[in-house]
Amino acid sequence: MIQAAIDLNADLGEGFGRWTLTDDEQLLSVVTSANVACGFHAGDAATMRRVCALAAARGVRIGAQVSYRDLAGFGRRSMDVPADELAAEVAYQIGALEVFARAAGSRVSYVKPHGALYNRVVHDEEQAAAVAEGVLLGGGGELLPVLGLPGSRLHAAAGKAGLPVVAEAFGDRAYTAEGTLLPRGQEGAVVTDPARVVERSVSMARFGVVTSHCGGTVAVRARSLCLHGDTPGAVGLARRVRAQLEATGIRVEAFV
């Protein structure tokens, strides 16, 4: 079955102070959803404000990319955070971004965990439930969609809490045979060859399948496709992916 539409999302605002990592302005001319760092793994108040203003001006949906409190490790270090504390910190990050989204004439439209938290809530039921609780609290009565890996504990917890869930796939990350992401510490975890990224992205968007790290075919049904903003040549790669998707008849549009 061929899918008719796909959302393109990217991690943006991943800088702090005078240090910048992502080319936010150029990526916002390609993607339809922006996962904005909320200060815990990257991002500061000025960066959040700037990215929200740029996203709103381009009609790009703003999403809160929530993380463990880990600026030094870019949110990619595993942490054991008590569930009540994690829920509060997720809500805190959403609230911080909402201020700048509304100031730009937009709003936070969805939530996506980052890094170690994203991977943890694939399997950890308690941490997943804490994130869902934080999204409910941070939404202030609005049921914000949760972007994450299909079949994850996070999606189960979010669904149980009444939150909409949106399945996500990754054009530039390798998959295990089980359909999870190959850990970044393993060789080949990040796909850097542009032709492969484009081919994998189109395969997932059109047919819902991708070749795993082991060489087998994995089902990956997703409504949103992530292209990491810190991948080398991210802007050019995103443009190539979008152009090829549209050339094959896939509409590129936000999921909210």
mmCIF file of C-alpha atoms in Angstrom:
data_model
loop_
_atom_site.group_PDB
_atom_site.id
_atom_site.type_symbol
_atom_site.label_atom_id
_atom_site.label_comp_id
_atom_site.label_asym_id
_atom_site.label_seq_id
_atom_site.Cartn_x
_atom_site.Cartn_y
_atom_site.Cartn_z
ATOM 1 C CA MET A 1 0.000 0.000 0.000
ATOM 2 C CA ILE A 2 1.406 3.415 -0.989
ATOM 3 C CA GLN A 3 1.098 6.222 1.566
ATOM 4 C CA ALA A 4 -0.227 9.564 0.315
ATOM 5 C CA ALA A 5 1.404 12.032 2.723
ATOM 6 C CA ILE A 6 4.335 12.369 5.110
ATOM 7 C CA ASP A 7 5.502 15.006 7.568
ATOM 8 C CA LEU A 8 9.183 16.011 7.645
ATOM 9 C CA ASN A 9 10.539 16.936 11.063
ATOM 10 C CA ALA A 10 13.975 18.039 12.234
ATOM 11 C CA ASP A 11 15.600 18.803 15.578
ATOM 12 C CA LEU A 12 16.193 22.555 15.728
ATOM 13 C CA GLY A 13 17.403 25.205 18.145
ATOM 14 C CA GLU A 14 20.192 22.905 19.298
ATOM 15 C CA GLY A 15 22.585 25.615 20.398
ATOM 16 C CA PHE A 16 23.387 27.423 23.624
ATOM 17 C CA GLY A 17 24.641 30.971 24.041
ATOM 18 C CA ARG A 18 27.159 31.708 21.282
ATOM 19 C CA TRP A 19 27.430 28.032 20.285
ATOM 20 C CA THR A 20 25.183 26.807 17.454
ATOM 21 C CA LEU A 21 24.789 23.382 15.877
ATOM 22 C CA THR A 22 21.803 23.404 13.518
ATOM 23 C CA ASP A 23 21.121 25.639 10.505
ATOM 24 C CA ASP A 24 17.654 26.507 11.734
ATOM 25 C CA GLU A 25 16.699 29.089 9.122
ATOM 26 C CA GLN A 26 17.589 26.896 6.142
ATOM 27 C CA LEU A 27 16.042 23.738 7.592
ATOM 28 C CA LEU A 28 12.816 25.620 8.273
ATOM 29 C CA SER A 29 12.504 26.227 4.542
ATOM 30 C CA VAL A 30 12.293 22.440 4.015
ATOM 31 C CA VAL A 31 10.634 20.734 6.987
ATOM 32 C CA THR A 32 6.996 20.910 8.032
ATOM 33 C CA SER A 33 7.508 20.307 11.772
ATOM 34 C CA ALA A 34 10.248 21.659 14.047
ATOM 35 C CA ASN A 35 11.323 19.792 17.177
ATOM 36 C CA VAL A 36 12.655 22.706 19.226
ATOM 37 C CA ALA A 37 15.147 22.083 22.030
ATOM 38 C CA CYS A 38 13.680 23.350 25.295
ATOM 39 C CA GLY A 39 16.808 24.060 27.333
ATOM 40 C CA PHE A 40 17.565 20.694 28.915
ATOM 41 C CA HIS A 41 19.825 19.139 26.255
ATOM 42 C CA ALA A 42 20.345 22.325 24.220
ATOM 43 C CA GLY A 43 18.616 25.616 23.578
ATOM 44 C CA ASP A 44 18.292 28.773 25.628
ATOM 45 C CA ALA A 45 15.607 31.438 25.895
ATOM 46 C CA ALA A 46 16.913 33.576 23.039
ATOM 47 C CA THR A 47 17.338 30.553 20.760
ATOM 48 C CA MET A 48 13.860 29.236 21.503
ATOM 49 C CA ARG A 49 12.358 32.649 20.817
ATOM 50 C CA ARG A 50 14.229 32.998 17.514
ATOM 51 C CA VAL A 51 13.361 29.532 16.237
ATOM 52 C CA CYS A 52 9.698 29.905 17.170
ATOM 53 C CA ALA A 53 9.519 33.225 15.307
ATOM 54 C CA LEU A 54 11.157 31.702 12.216
ATOM 55 C CA ALA A 55 8.917 28.618 12.324
ATOM 56 C CA ALA A 56 5.732 30.644 12.756
ATOM 57 C CA ALA A 57 6.657 32.939 9.846
ATOM 58 C CA ARG A 58 7.053 29.898 7.584
ATOM 59 C CA GLY A 59 3.967 28.029 8.774
ATOM 60 C CA VAL A 60 6.065 25.239 10.284
ATOM 61 C CA ARG A 61 4.500 23.438 13.262
ATOM 62 C CA ILE A 62 6.351 23.877 16.558
ATOM 63 C CA GLY A 63 7.030 20.830 18.721
ATOM 64 C CA ALA A 64 8.628 20.653 22.167
ATOM 65 C CA GLN A 65 11.653 18.369 22.127
ATOM 66 C CA VAL A 66 11.906 17.373 25.773
ATOM 67 C CA SER A 67 14.950 15.719 27.304
ATOM 68 C CA TYR A 68 16.696 14.598 30.429
ATOM 69 C CA ARG A 69 18.484 17.512 32.125
ATOM 70 C CA ASP A 70 21.842 16.931 30.418
ATOM 71 C CA LEU A 71 23.424 19.924 28.696
ATOM 72 C CA ALA A 72 26.937 18.506 28.996
ATOM 73 C CA GLY A 73 25.981 15.220 27.360
ATOM 74 C CA PHE A 74 23.557 16.707 24.815
ATOM 75 C CA GLY A 75 20.782 14.602 26.332
ATOM 76 C CA ARG A 76 22.330 11.379 25.051
ATOM 77 C CA ARG A 77 23.413 9.946 28.401
ATOM 78 C CA SER A 78 21.145 7.503 30.185
ATOM 79 C CA MET A 79 19.789 8.843 33.462
ATOM 80 C CA ASP A 80 17.627 7.472 36.237
ATOM 81 C CA VAL A 81 15.157 10.240 37.051
ATOM 82 C CA PRO A 82 12.296 9.639 39.507
ATOM 83 C CA ALA A 83 8.959 9.486 37.686
ATOM 84 C CA ASP A 84 7.372 12.456 39.474
ATOM 85 C CA GLU A 85 10.453 14.590 38.804
ATOM 86 C CA LEU A 86 10.558 13.579 35.147
ATOM 87 C CA ALA A 87 6.872 14.413 34.660
ATOM 88 C CA ALA A 88 7.419 17.865 36.168
ATOM 89 C CA GLU A 89 10.503 18.501 34.031
ATOM 90 C CA VAL A 90 8.686 17.492 30.831
ATOM 91 C CA ALA A 91 5.855 19.895 31.669
ATOM 92 C CA TYR A 92 8.377 22.625 32.525
ATOM 93 C CA GLN A 93 10.049 22.327 29.117
ATOM 94 C CA ILE A 94 6.735 22.424 27.256
ATOM 95 C CA GLY A 95 5.683 25.496 29.201
ATOM 96 C CA ALA A 96 8.932 27.317 28.466
ATOM 97 C CA LEU A 97 8.572 26.763 24.726
ATOM 98 C CA GLU A 98 4.865 27.637 24.743
ATOM 99 C CA VAL A 99 5.671 31.184 25.892
ATOM 100 C CA PHE A 100 7.776 31.828 22.795
ATOM 101 C CA ALA A 101 5.490 29.936 20.427
ATOM 102 C CA ARG A 102 2.511 32.047 21.465
ATOM 103 C CA ALA A 103 4.557 35.245 21.309
ATOM 104 C CA ALA A 104 5.262 34.341 17.670
ATOM 105 C CA GLY A 105 1.568 33.847 16.970
ATOM 106 C CA SER A 106 1.743 30.059 17.044
ATOM 107 C CA ARG A 107 1.638 27.372 19.730
ATOM 108 C CA VAL A 108 3.278 24.121 20.761
ATOM 109 C CA SER A 109 1.528 21.564 18.552
ATOM 110 C CA TYR A 110 3.136 18.306 19.721
ATOM 111 C CA VAL A 111 5.839 16.803 21.948
ATOM 112 C CA LYS A 112 8.804 14.570 21.084
ATOM 113 C CA PRO A 113 11.399 13.187 23.515
ATOM 114 C CA HIS A 114 15.065 13.560 22.635
ATOM 115 C CA GLY A 115 18.098 11.303 22.742
ATOM 116 C CA ALA A 116 18.438 9.005 25.734
ATOM 117 C CA LEU A 117 14.896 9.764 26.874
ATOM 118 C CA TYR A 118 13.508 8.878 23.428
ATOM 119 C CA ASN A 119 15.269 5.520 23.515
ATOM 120 C CA ARG A 120 14.438 4.842 27.172
ATOM 121 C CA VAL A 121 10.691 5.239 26.723
ATOM 122 C CA VAL A 122 10.647 2.704 23.904
ATOM 123 C CA HIS A 123 10.968 -0.035 26.558
ATOM 124 C CA ASP A 124 10.627 1.558 30.025
ATOM 125 C CA GLU A 125 6.992 1.632 31.089
ATOM 126 C CA GLU A 126 7.506 3.807 34.167
ATOM 127 C CA GLN A 127 9.505 6.487 32.365
ATOM 128 C CA ALA A 128 7.038 6.400 29.474
ATOM 129 C CA ALA A 129 4.121 6.966 31.842
ATOM 130 C CA ALA A 130 6.001 9.873 33.431
ATOM 131 C CA VAL A 131 6.519 11.524 30.042
ATOM 132 C CA ALA A 132 2.827 11.091 29.217
ATOM 133 C CA GLU A 133 1.902 12.639 32.568
ATOM 134 C CA GLY A 134 4.233 15.551 31.841
ATOM 135 C CA VAL A 135 2.657 16.105 28.430
ATOM 136 C CA LEU A 136 -0.800 16.188 30.011
ATOM 137 C CA LEU A 137 0.391 18.668 32.629
ATOM 138 C CA GLY A 138 2.289 20.815 30.144
ATOM 139 C CA GLY A 139 -0.618 20.873 27.710
ATOM 140 C CA GLY A 140 -2.762 22.788 30.171
ATOM 141 C CA GLY A 141 -5.908 20.894 29.228
ATOM 142 C CA GLU A 142 -4.983 20.469 25.553
ATOM 143 C CA LEU A 143 -4.196 16.928 24.434
ATOM 144 C CA LEU A 144 -0.882 17.393 22.634
ATOM 145 C CA PRO A 145 0.111 14.649 20.164
ATOM 146 C CA VAL A 146 3.168 12.598 21.124
ATOM 147 C CA LEU A 147 5.687 11.853 18.381
ATOM 148 C CA GLY A 148 7.638 8.638 18.871
ATOM 149 C CA LEU A 149 8.663 5.181 17.730
ATOM 150 C CA PRO A 150 5.804 2.884 16.619
ATOM 151 C CA GLY A 151 5.014 0.181 19.164
ATOM 152 C CA SER A 152 6.886 1.956 21.956
ATOM 153 C CA ARG A 153 5.913 2.022 25.622
ATOM 154 C CA LEU A 154 5.604 5.784 25.203
ATOM 155 C CA HIS A 155 2.862 5.429 22.630
ATOM 156 C CA ALA A 156 1.073 2.895 24.815
ATOM 157 C CA ALA A 157 1.241 5.223 27.840
ATOM 158 C CA ALA A 158 0.203 8.258 25.801
ATOM 159 C CA GLY A 159 -2.745 6.400 24.307
ATOM 160 C CA LYS A 160 -3.824 5.251 27.760
ATOM 161 C CA ALA A 161 -3.698 8.885 28.904
ATOM 162 C CA GLY A 162 -5.903 9.942 25.990
ATOM 163 C CA LEU A 163 -3.110 11.689 24.074
ATOM 164 C CA PRO A 164 -2.927 11.338 20.279
ATOM 165 C CA VAL A 165 0.130 9.408 19.090
ATOM 166 C CA VAL A 166 2.083 9.937 15.869
ATOM 167 C CA ALA A 167 4.439 7.272 14.530
ATOM 168 C CA GLU A 168 7.890 8.431 13.486
ATOM 169 C CA ALA A 169 10.597 6.998 11.239
ATOM 170 C CA PHE A 170 14.228 8.013 10.684
ATOM 171 C CA GLY A 171 15.813 8.390 7.285
ATOM 172 C CA ASP A 172 19.322 8.793 8.647
ATOM 173 C CA ARG A 173 19.356 6.197 11.438
ATOM 174 C CA ALA A 174 19.936 2.445 11.174
ATOM 175 C CA TYR A 175 17.263 0.035 12.412
ATOM 176 C CA THR A 176 17.593 -3.249 14.257
ATOM 177 C CA ALA A 177 15.715 -6.338 13.093
ATOM 178 C CA GLU A 178 13.152 -5.579 15.842
ATOM 179 C CA GLY A 179 12.351 -2.158 14.390
ATOM 180 C CA THR A 180 14.160 -0.120 17.050
ATOM 181 C CA LEU A 181 17.023 2.291 16.416
ATOM 182 C CA LEU A 182 20.553 0.896 16.437
ATOM 183 C CA PRO A 183 22.329 2.516 19.429
ATOM 184 C CA ARG A 184 24.540 5.423 18.420
ATOM 185 C CA GLY A 185 27.574 3.769 19.962
ATOM 186 C CA GLN A 186 27.467 0.954 17.395
ATOM 187 C CA GLU A 187 29.107 1.193 13.990
ATOM 188 C CA GLY A 188 26.719 2.238 11.236
ATOM 189 C CA ALA A 189 24.094 3.668 13.600
ATOM 190 C CA VAL A 190 23.981 6.945 11.668
ATOM 191 C CA VAL A 191 23.481 6.691 7.901
ATOM 192 C CA THR A 192 25.569 9.415 6.247
ATOM 193 C CA ASP A 193 25.504 8.443 2.567
ATOM 194 C CA PRO A 194 23.014 10.886 0.981
ATOM 195 C CA ALA A 195 21.813 8.423 -1.670
ATOM 196 C CA ARG A 196 21.031 5.816 1.000
ATOM 197 C CA VAL A 197 19.212 8.333 3.170
ATOM 198 C CA VAL A 198 17.048 9.420 0.244
ATOM 199 C CA GLU A 199 16.310 5.819 -0.811
ATOM 200 C CA ARG A 200 15.436 4.751 2.753
ATOM 201 C CA SER A 201 13.247 7.811 3.302
ATOM 202 C CA VAL A 202 11.241 7.195 0.151
ATOM 203 C CA SER A 203 10.884 3.490 0.959
ATOM 204 C CA MET A 204 9.505 4.230 4.424
ATOM 205 C CA ALA A 205 7.229 7.021 3.226
ATOM 206 C CA ARG A 206 5.797 5.122 0.254
ATOM 207 C CA PHE A 207 5.743 1.511 1.380
ATOM 208 C CA GLY A 208 6.336 1.513 5.148
ATOM 209 C CA VAL A 209 9.444 -0.675 5.010
ATOM 210 C CA VAL A 210 13.193 -0.230 5.457
ATOM 211 C CA THR A 211 16.230 -2.487 5.327
ATOM 212 C CA SER A 212 17.567 -3.230 8.813
ATOM 213 C CA HIS A 213 21.215 -3.128 9.882
ATOM 214 C CA CYS A 214 21.237 -6.911 9.509
ATOM 215 C CA GLY A 215 19.947 -6.792 5.944
ATOM 216 C CA GLY A 216 16.344 -7.884 6.512
ATOM 217 C CA THR A 217 13.157 -5.947 5.782
ATOM 218 C CA VAL A 218 11.495 -4.164 8.692
ATOM 219 C CA ALA A 219 7.976 -2.710 8.712
ATOM 220 C CA VAL A 220 8.096 0.984 9.635
ATOM 221 C CA ARG A 221 4.680 2.615 9.303
ATOM 222 C CA ALA A 222 5.064 6.288 10.099
ATOM 223 C CA ARG A 223 3.284 9.607 9.592
ATOM 224 C CA SER A 224 6.402 11.683 10.225
ATOM 225 C CA LEU A 225 9.961 11.298 8.974
ATOM 226 C CA CYS A 226 12.859 12.714 11.004
ATOM 227 C CA LEU A 227 16.032 14.104 9.462
ATOM 228 C CA HIS A 228 18.503 15.094 12.160
ATOM 229 C CA GLY A 229 19.619 18.710 12.025
ATOM 230 C CA ASP A 230 23.122 17.824 13.244
ATOM 231 C CA THR A 231 23.807 15.315 10.455
ATOM 232 C CA PRO A 232 26.636 16.536 8.148
ATOM 233 C CA GLY A 233 25.098 18.385 5.182
ATOM 234 C CA ALA A 234 21.673 18.300 6.844
ATOM 235 C CA VAL A 235 20.116 21.105 4.795
ATOM 236 C CA GLY A 236 21.114 19.722 1.401
ATOM 237 C CA LEU A 237 20.082 16.254 2.480
ATOM 238 C CA ALA A 238 16.668 17.440 3.650
ATOM 239 C CA ARG A 239 16.113 19.187 0.333
ATOM 240 C CA ARG A 240 17.021 16.054 -1.605
ATOM 241 C CA VAL A 241 14.688 13.907 0.499
ATOM 242 C CA ARG A 242 11.766 16.315 0.113
ATOM 243 C CA ALA A 243 12.330 16.675 -3.629
ATOM 244 C CA GLN A 244 12.398 12.917 -4.148
ATOM 245 C CA LEU A 245 9.315 12.351 -1.998
ATOM 246 C CA GLU A 246 7.374 14.902 -4.015
ATOM 247 C CA ALA A 247 8.725 13.490 -7.280
ATOM 248 C CA THR A 248 7.268 10.097 -6.356
ATOM 249 C CA GLY A 249 3.837 11.538 -5.594
ATOM 250 C CA ILE A 250 4.073 11.821 -1.802
ATOM 251 C CA ARG A 251 2.642 15.033 -0.325
ATOM 252 C CA VAL A 252 4.888 16.606 2.294
ATOM 253 C CA GLU A 253 2.664 18.156 4.939
ATOM 254 C CA ALA A 254 2.482 18.553 8.710
ATOM 255 C CA PHE A 255 0.612 15.909 10.703
ATOM 256 C CA VAL A 256 -1.121 18.620 12.800
#
